[in-house]
Coordinates of C-alpha atoms and ligand atoms in Angstrom, one line a residue:
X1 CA 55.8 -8.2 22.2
X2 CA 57.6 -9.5 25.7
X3 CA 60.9 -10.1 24.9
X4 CA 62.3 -13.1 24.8
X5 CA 65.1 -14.2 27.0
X6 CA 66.3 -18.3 26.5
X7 CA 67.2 -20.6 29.4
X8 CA 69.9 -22.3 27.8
X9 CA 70.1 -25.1 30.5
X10 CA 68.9 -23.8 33.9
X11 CA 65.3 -22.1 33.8
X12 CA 66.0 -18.8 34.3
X13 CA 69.9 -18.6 33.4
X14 CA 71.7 -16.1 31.3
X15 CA 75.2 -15.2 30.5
X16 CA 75.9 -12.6 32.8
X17 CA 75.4 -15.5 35.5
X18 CA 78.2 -17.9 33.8
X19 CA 81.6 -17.9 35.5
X20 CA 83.6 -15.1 34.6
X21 CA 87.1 -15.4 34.1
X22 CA 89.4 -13.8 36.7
X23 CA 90.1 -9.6 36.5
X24 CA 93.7 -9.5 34.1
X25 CA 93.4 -12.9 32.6
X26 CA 90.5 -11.7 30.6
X27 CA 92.2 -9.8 27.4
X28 CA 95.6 -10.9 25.5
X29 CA 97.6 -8.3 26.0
X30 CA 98.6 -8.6 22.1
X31 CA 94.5 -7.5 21.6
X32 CA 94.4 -5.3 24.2
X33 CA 95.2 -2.3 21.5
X34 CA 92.6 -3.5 19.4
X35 CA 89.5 -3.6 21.9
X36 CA 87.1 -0.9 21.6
X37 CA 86.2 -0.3 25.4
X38 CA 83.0 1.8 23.7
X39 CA 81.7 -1.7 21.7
X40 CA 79.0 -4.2 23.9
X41 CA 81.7 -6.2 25.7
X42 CA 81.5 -10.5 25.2
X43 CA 80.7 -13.1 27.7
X44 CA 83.9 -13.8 28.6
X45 CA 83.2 -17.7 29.1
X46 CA 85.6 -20.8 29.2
X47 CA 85.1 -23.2 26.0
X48 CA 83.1 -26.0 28.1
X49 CA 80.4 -23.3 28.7
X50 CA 80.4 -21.8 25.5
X51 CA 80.3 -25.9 23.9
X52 CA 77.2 -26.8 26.4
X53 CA 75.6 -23.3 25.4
X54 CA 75.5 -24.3 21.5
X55 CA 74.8 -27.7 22.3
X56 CA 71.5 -26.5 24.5
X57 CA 71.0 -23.9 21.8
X58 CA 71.3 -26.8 18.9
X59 CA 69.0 -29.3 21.5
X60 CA 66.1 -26.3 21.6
X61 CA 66.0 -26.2 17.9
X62 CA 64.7 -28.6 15.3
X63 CA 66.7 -30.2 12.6
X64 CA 66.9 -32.8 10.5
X65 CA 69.1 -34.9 12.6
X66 CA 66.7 -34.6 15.6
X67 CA 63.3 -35.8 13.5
X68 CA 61.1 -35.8 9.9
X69 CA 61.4 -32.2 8.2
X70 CA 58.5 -33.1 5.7
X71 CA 58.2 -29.2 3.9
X72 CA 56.6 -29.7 0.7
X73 CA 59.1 -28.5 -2.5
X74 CA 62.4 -28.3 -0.4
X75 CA 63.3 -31.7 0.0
X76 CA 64.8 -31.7 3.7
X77 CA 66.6 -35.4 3.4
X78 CA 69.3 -36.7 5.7
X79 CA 72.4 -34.8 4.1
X80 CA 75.1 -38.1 5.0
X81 CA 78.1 -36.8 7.2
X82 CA 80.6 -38.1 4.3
X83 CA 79.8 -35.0 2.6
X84 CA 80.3 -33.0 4.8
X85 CA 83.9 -34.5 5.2
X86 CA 84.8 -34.6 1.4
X87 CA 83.5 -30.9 1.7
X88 CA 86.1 -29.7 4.4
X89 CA 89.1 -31.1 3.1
X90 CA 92.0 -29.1 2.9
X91 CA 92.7 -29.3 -0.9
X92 CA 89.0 -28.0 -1.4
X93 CA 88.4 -25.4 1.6
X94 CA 92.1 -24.0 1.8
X95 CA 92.3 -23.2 -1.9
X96 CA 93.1 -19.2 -2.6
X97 CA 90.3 -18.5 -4.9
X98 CA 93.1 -16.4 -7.2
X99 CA 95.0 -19.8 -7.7
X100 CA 96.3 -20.2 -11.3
X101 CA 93.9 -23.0 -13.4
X102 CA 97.2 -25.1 -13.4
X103 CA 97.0 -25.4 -9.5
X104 CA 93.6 -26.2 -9.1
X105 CA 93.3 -29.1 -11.4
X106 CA 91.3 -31.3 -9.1
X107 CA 88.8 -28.9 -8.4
X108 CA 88.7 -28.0 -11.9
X109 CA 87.9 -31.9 -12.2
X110 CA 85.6 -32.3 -10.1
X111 CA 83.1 -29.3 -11.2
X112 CA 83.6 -30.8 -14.8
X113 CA 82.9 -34.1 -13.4
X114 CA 80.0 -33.3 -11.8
X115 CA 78.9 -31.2 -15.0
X116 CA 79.0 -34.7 -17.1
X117 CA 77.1 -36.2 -14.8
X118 CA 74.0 -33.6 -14.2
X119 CA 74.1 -33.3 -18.4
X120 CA 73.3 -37.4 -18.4
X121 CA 70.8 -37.0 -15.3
X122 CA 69.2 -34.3 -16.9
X123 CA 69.6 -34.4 -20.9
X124 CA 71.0 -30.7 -21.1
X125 CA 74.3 -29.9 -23.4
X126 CA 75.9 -27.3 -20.6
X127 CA 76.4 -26.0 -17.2
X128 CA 77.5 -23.6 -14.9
X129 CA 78.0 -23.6 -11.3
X130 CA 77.9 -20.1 -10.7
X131 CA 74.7 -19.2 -9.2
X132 CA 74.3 -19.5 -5.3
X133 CA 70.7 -20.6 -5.1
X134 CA 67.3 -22.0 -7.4
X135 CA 65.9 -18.3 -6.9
X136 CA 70.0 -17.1 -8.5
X137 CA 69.6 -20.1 -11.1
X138 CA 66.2 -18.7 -12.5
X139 CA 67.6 -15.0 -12.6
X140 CA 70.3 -16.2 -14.8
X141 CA 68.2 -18.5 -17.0
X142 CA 65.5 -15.5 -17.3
X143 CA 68.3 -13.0 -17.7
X144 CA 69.2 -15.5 -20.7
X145 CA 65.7 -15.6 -22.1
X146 CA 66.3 -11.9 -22.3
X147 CA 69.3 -11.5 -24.2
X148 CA 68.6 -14.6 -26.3
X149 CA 65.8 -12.3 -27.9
X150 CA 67.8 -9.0 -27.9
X151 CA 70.0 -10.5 -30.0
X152 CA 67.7 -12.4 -32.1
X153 CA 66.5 -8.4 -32.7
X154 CA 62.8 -9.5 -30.9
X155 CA 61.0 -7.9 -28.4
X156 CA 59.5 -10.2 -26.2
X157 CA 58.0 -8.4 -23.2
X158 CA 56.0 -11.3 -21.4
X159 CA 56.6 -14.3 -19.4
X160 CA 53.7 -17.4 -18.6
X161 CA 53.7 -18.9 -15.3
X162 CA 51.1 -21.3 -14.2
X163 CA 49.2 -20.8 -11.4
X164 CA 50.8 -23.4 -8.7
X165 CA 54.5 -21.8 -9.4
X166 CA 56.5 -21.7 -6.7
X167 CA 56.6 -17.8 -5.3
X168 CA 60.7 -17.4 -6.8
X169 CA 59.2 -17.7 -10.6
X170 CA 56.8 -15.0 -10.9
X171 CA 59.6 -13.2 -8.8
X172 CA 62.3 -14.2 -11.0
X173 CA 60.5 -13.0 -14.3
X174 CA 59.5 -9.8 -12.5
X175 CA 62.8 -8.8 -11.2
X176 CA 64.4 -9.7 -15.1
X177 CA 61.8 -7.3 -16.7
X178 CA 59.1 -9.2 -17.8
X179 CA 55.5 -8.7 -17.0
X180 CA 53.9 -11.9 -15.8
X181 CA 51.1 -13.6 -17.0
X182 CA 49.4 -16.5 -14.7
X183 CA 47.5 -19.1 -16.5
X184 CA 45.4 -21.6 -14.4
X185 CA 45.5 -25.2 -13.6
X186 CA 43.4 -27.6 -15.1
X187 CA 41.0 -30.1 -13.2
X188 CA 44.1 -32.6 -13.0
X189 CA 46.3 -30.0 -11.4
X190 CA 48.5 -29.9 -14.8
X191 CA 48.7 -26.6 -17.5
X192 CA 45.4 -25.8 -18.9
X193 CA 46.6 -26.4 -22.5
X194 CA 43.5 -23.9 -24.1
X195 CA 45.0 -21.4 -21.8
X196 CA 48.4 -21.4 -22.7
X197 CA 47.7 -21.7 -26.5
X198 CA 45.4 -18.5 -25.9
X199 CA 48.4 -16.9 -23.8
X200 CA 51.6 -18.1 -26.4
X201 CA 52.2 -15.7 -29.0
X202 CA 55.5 -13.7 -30.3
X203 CA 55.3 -10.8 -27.3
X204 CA 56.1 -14.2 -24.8
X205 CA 59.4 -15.0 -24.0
X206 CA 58.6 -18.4 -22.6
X207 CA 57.2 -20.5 -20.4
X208 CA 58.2 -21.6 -16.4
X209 CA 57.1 -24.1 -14.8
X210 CA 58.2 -27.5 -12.6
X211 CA 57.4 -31.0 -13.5
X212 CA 56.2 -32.3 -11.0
X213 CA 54.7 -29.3 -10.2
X214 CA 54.5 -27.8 -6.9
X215 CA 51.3 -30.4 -6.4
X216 CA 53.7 -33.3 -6.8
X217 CA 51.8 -33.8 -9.6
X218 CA 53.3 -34.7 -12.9
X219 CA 52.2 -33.3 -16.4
X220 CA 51.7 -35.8 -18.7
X221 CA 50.8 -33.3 -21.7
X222 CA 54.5 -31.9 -21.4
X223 CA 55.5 -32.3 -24.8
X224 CA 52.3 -30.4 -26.1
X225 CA 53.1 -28.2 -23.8
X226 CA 56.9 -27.8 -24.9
X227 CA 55.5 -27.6 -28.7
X228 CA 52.6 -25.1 -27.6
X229 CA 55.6 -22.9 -26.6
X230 CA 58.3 -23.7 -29.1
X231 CA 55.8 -23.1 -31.9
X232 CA 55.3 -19.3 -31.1
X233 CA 59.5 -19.4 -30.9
X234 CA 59.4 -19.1 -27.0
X235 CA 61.6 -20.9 -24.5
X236 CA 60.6 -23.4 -21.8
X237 CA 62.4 -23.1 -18.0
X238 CA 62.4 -26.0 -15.9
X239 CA 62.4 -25.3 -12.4
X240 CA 64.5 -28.1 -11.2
X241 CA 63.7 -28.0 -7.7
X242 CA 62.1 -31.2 -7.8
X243 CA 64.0 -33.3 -9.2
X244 CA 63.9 -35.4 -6.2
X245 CA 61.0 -37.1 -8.2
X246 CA 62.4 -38.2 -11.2
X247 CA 66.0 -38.6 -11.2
X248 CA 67.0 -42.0 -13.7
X249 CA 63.3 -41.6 -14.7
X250 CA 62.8 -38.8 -16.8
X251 CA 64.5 -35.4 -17.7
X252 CA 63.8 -32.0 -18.4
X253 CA 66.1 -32.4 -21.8
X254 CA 64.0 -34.9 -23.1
X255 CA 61.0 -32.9 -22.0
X256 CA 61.6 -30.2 -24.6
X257 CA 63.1 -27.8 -22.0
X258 CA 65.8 -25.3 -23.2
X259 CA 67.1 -24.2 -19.5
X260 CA 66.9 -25.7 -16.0
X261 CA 67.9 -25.1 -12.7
X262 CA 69.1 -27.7 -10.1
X263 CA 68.5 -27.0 -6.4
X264 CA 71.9 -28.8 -5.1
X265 CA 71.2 -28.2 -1.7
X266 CA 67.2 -29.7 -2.0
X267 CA 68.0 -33.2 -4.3
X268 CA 71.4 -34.1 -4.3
X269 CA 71.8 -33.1 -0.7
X270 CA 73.3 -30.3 1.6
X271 CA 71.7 -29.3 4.6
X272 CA 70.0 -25.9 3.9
X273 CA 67.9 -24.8 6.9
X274 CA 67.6 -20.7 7.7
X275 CA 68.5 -19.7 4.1
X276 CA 72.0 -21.3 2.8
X277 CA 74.2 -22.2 1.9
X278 CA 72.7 -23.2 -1.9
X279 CA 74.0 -23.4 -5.2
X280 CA 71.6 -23.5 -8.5
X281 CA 73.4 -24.6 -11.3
X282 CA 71.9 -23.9 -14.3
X283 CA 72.1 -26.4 -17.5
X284 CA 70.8 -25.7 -20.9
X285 CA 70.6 -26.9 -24.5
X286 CA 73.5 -26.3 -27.3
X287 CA 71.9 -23.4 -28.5
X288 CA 72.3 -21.4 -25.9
X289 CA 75.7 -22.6 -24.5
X290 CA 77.3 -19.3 -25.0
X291 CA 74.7 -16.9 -23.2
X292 CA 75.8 -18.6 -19.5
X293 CA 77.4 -16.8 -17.2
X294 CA 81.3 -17.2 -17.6
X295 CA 83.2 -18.5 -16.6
X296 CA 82.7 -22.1 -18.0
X297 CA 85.5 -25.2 -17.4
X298 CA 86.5 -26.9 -20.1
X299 CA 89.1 -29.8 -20.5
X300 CA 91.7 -29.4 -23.2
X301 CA 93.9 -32.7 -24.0
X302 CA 94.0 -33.5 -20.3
X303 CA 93.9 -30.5 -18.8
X304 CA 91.1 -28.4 -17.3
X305 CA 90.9 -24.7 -17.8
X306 CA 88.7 -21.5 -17.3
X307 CA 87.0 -20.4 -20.3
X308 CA 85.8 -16.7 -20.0
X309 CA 85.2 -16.2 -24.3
X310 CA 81.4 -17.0 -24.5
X311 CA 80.2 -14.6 -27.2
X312 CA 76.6 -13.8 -25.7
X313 CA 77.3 -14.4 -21.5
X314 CA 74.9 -12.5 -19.4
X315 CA 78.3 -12.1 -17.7
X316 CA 79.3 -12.7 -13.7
X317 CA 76.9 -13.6 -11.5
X318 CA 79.3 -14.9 -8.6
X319 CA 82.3 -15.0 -7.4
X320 CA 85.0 -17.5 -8.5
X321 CA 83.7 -21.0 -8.8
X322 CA 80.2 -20.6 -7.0
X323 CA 79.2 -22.4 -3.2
X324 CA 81.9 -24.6 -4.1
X325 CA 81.5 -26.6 -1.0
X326 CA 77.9 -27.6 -1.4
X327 CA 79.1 -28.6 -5.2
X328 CA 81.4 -31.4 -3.7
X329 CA 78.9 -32.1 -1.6
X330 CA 76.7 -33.1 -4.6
X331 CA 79.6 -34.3 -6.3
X332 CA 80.0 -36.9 -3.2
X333 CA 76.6 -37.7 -3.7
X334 CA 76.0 -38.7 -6.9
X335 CA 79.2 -40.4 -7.2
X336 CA 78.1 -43.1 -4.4
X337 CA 74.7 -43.7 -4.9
X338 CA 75.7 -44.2 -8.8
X339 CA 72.7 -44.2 -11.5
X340 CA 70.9 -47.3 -10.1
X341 CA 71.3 -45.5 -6.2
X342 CA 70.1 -42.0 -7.7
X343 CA 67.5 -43.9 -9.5
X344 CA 66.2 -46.1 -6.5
X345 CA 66.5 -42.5 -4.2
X346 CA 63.5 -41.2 -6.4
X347 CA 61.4 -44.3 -6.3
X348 CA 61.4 -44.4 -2.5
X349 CA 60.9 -40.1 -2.3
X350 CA 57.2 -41.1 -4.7
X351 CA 56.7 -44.4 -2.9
X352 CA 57.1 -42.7 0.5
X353 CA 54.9 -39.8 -0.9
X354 CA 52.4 -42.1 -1.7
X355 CA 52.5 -44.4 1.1
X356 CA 51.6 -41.0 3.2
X357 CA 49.3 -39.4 0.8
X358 CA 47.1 -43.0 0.9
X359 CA 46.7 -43.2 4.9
X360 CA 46.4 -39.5 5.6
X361 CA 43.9 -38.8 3.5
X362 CA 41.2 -40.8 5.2
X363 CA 41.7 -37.6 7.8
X364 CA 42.1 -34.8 5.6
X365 CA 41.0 -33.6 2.3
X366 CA 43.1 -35.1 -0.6
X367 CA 42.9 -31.8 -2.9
X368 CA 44.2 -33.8 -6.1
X369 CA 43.0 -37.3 -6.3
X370 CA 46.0 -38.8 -8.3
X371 CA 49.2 -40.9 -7.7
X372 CA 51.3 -38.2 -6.6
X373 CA 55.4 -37.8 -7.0
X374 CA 57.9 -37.0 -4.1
X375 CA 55.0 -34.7 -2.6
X376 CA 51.2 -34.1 -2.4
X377 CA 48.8 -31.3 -0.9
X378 CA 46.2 -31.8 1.5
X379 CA 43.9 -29.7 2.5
X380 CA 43.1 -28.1 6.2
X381 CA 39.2 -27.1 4.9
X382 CA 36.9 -29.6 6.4
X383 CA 38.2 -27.9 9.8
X384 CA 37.0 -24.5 9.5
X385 CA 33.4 -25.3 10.7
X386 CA 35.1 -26.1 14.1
X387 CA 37.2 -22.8 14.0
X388 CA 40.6 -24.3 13.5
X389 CA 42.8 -23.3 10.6
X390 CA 45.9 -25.5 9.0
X391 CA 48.3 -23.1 11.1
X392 CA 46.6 -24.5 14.1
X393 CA 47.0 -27.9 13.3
X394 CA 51.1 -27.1 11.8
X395 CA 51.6 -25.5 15.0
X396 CA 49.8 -28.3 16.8
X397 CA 52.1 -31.1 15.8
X398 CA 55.5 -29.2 17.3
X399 CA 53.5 -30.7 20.6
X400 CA 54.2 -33.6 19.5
X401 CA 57.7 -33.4 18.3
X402 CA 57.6 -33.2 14.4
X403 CA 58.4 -30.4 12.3
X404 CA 55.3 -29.1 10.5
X405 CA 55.0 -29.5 6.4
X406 CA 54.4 -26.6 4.3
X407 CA 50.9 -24.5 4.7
X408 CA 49.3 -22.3 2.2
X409 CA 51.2 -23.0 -0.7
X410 CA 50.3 -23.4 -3.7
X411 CA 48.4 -21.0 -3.1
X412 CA 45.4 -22.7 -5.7
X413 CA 44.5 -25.3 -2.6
X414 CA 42.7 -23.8 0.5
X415 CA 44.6 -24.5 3.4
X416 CA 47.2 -26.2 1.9
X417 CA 49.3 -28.3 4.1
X418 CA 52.1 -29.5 1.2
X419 CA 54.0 -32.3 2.5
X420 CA 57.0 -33.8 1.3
X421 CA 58.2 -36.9 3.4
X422 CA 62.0 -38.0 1.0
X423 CA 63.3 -40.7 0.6
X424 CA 65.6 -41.0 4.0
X425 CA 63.0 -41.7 6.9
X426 CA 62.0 -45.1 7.5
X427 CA 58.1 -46.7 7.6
X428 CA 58.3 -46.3 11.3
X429 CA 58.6 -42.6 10.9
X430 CA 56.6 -42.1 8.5
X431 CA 53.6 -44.3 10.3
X432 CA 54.3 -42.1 13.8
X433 CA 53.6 -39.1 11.5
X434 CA 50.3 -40.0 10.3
X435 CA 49.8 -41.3 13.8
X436 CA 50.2 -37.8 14.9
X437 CA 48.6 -35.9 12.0
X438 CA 45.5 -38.6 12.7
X439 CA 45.5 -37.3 16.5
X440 CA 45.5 -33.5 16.0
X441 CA 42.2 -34.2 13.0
X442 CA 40.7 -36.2 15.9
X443 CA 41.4 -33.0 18.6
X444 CA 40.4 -30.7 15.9
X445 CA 37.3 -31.9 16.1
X446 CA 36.8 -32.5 19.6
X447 CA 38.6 -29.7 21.1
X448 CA 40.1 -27.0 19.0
X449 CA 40.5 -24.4 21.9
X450 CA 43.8 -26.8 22.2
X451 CA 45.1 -25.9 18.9
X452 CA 44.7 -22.3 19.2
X453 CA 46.6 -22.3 21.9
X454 CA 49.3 -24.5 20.4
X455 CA 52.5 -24.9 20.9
X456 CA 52.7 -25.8 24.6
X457 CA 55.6 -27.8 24.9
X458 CA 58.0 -25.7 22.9
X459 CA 60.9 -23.3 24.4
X460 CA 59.0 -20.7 22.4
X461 CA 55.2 -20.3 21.6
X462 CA 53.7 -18.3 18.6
X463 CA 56.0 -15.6 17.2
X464 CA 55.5 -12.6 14.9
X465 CA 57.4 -14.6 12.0
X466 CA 57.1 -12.1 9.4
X467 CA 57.7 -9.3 12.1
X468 CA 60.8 -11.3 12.8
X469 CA 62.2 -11.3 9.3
X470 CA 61.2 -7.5 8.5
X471 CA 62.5 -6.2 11.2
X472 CA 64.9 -8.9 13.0
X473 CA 66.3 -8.3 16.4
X474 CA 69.9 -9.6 16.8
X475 CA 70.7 -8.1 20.0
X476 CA 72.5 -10.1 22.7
X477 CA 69.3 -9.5 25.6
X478 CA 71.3 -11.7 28.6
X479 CA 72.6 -8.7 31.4
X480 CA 76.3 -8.4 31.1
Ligands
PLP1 C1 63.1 -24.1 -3.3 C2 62.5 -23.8 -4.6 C3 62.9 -22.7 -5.4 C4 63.9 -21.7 -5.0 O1 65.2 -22.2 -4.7 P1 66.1 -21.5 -3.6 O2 67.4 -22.3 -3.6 O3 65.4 -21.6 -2.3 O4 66.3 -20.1 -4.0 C5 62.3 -22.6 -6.6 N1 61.3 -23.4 -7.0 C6 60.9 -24.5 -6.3 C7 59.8 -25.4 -6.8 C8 61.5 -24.7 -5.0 O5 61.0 -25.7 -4.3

């Protein structure tokens, strides 16, 4: 592949044409012992040109603050700036993380705090803030599945998933041990219920899954499906990723669910992009209080401690108090919409869901006719017969300025295109959205040699994305 060299400003500019600084003014001379003449030497650049190159860098890429981010399951909202403040204050970011329990009080606080409130927003008993992401979260709850039935003296070897999981369960259980077995959907999009019952027996651990699912769409036979699993003495997981859907509405608790995970950074709001930072808290029921990972905080008279003496804990599974800065973010969150503003956040992520799902699909293939939740999945199909796939069209509508929704996945619809609007952007967005996604069904049609060869207008055109991840290439390409 030709590599790829950006023009920051200036077509054509790179760093080894920026002013350099003058021959002896260059090194401190208190670093000068320290520089390895052998290592790739640094732009050496004045802070004006390094502040307009990550400002031209930040302008070339696409973000949240520049425009709709509608991926289906990860909940891209507008992450409010007062976060982002209450997250950076010195009492939270300067603390040594070896600080005796009695110096840390506030923080203490606020992660029990925030514990009382996910336990009312969610109906579980307990939680820990410990894991770093949802995939972490569902290690830890799996990990618990696991010793839950060593020490119950059972051998439970299995572990259902449906069908429309999102890729991290089947992963999760995997990784933990467990062989996986994938029941499919029914015609609704929910758990086939004959399936599971045929699947449930005392070799299975449990059951995963996310309500609303991965379709958006929410199982109304959850409490069969809770007793379906129970009955056979398995545990439920609830992927909480979601939760964008139904917070003040329902809960996993009340569902029949013994463990969930919360995606912090997706629902209650820290900007995630390019893989972090996260945090998955995990909550569960009573009964398995003592298997989470330690440590816990309690609150004794008034004071908050550490408590390390759970009898069954799958053990450590981070360091010191987790991503502690996307917990106040959360914290910060929750804390100003309040239960009516948490409540009312939901409501507008369906109704904008809807809203989208209603217009759009007079252009593309609905693939589950229902009322959907904070997402729904169209499908790309009805455009094969002119040659042009649902990458096309994703890549089509960077043309036009909007970041694409998910494609292919679930993987159960044929050229998915999952798309998740939130509840931040306004009717004006969302109707320029399915103005655009209206257009590029219209060129499909009547000219798809333009999609193939879309993006045109971006500083970039079609990479090797999986190329890039494998096998990444950091290297600083300007002259120097
Ligand atoms: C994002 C997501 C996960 C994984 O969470 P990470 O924080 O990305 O590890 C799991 N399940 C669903 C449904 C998700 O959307």
């Amino acid at each position: 592949m030709e590599r790829l060299i950006f023009d920051y400003s200036e077509p054509g500019r790179r760093a080894a044409d920026l002013p350099r600084c003058e021959e002896g003014m260059s090194a401190d001379p208190l670093l000068a012992p320290f520089i390895d003449e052998r290592l790739t030497p640094l732009p050496e650049v004045s802070e004006q040109e390094v502040i307009r190159h990550y400002i031209a860098l930040s302008g070339l890429n696409y973000h949240v603050d520049k425009g709709i981010y509608p991926l289906g399951s990860c909940t891209m909202k507008y992450n409010p700036k007062l976060n982002e403040t209450a997250a950076r204050m010195e009492g939270f970011s300067h603390v040594h993380p070896y600080s005796a329990d009695e110096d840390v009080q506030g923080l203490l606080g606020l992660l029990y705090d925030l514990e009382k409130e996910l336990k009312v927003i969610t109906g579980m008993d307990s939680f820990t803030f410990q894991p770093a992401a949802g995939a972490q979260g569902e290690l830890a709850g799996i990990k618990i599945f696991k010793k839950y039935f060593d020490c119950k003296n059972e051998k439970r070897t299995k572990i259902i998933v449906p069908d429309s999981a999102h890729g991290t369960n089947p992963a999760t259980s995997a990784m933990a041990g467990f062989d996986v077995i994938t029941i499919p959907s029914n015609k609704q999009g929910g758990v086939d219920l004959a399936a599971l019952e045929e699947a449930m027996n005392e070799d299975v651990a449990g059951l995963m899954l996310t309500n609303p699912n991965t379709l958006g769409l929410f199982d109304k036979n959850i409490l069969k499906i809770a007793s379906i699993v129970h009955k056979k003495g398995g545990l439920l997981y609830y992927d909480g990723a979601n939760l964008n859907a139904c917070m003040g509405i329902s809960r996993p608790g009340d569902m029949g669910f013994d463990i969930v995970h919360l995606n912090l950074h997706k629902t209650f709001s820290t900007p995630h992009g390019g893989g972090g930072p996260g945090s998955g808290p995990i909550g569960v029921k009573k009964h398995l209080r003592d298997y989470l990972p330690v440590p816990l905080v309690e609150k004794k008279g008034r004071r908050f401690f550490l408590d390390y003496d759970l009898a069954h804990s799958i053990g450590k599974l981070h360091g010191f108090y987790g991503n502690f800065g996307v917990v106040v973010k959360a914290y910060v969150y929750v804390k100003k919409l309040g239960t009516k503003g948490l409540r009312h956040a939901s409501r507008m992520a369906c109704l904008n869901a809807n809203y989208l799902q209603k217009r759009l699909r007079k252009k593309y293939r609905l693939a589950y006719d229902r009322i959907c939740k904070h997402e729904f999945v169209l499908s790309g199909d009805k455009f094969k017969k002119y040659g042009v796939r649902t990458l096309d069209i994703a890549k089509r509508m960077l043309d036009y300025g909007v970041h694409a929704p998910t494609v292919y996945f679930p993987l159960i619809v044929d050229e998915a295109l999952m798309i998740e609007p939130t509840e931040t952007e306004s009717k004006q967005t969302l109707d320029r959205f399915v103005e655009i996604m209206c257009t590029i069904a219209d060129e499909a049609r009547k000219n798809p040699e333009l999609l193939h060869e879309a993006p045109l207008n971006t500083p970039v055109s079609r990479l090797d994305e999986a190329g890039a991840v494998k096998e990444p290439d950091l290297a600083y390409q300007g002259d120097l």
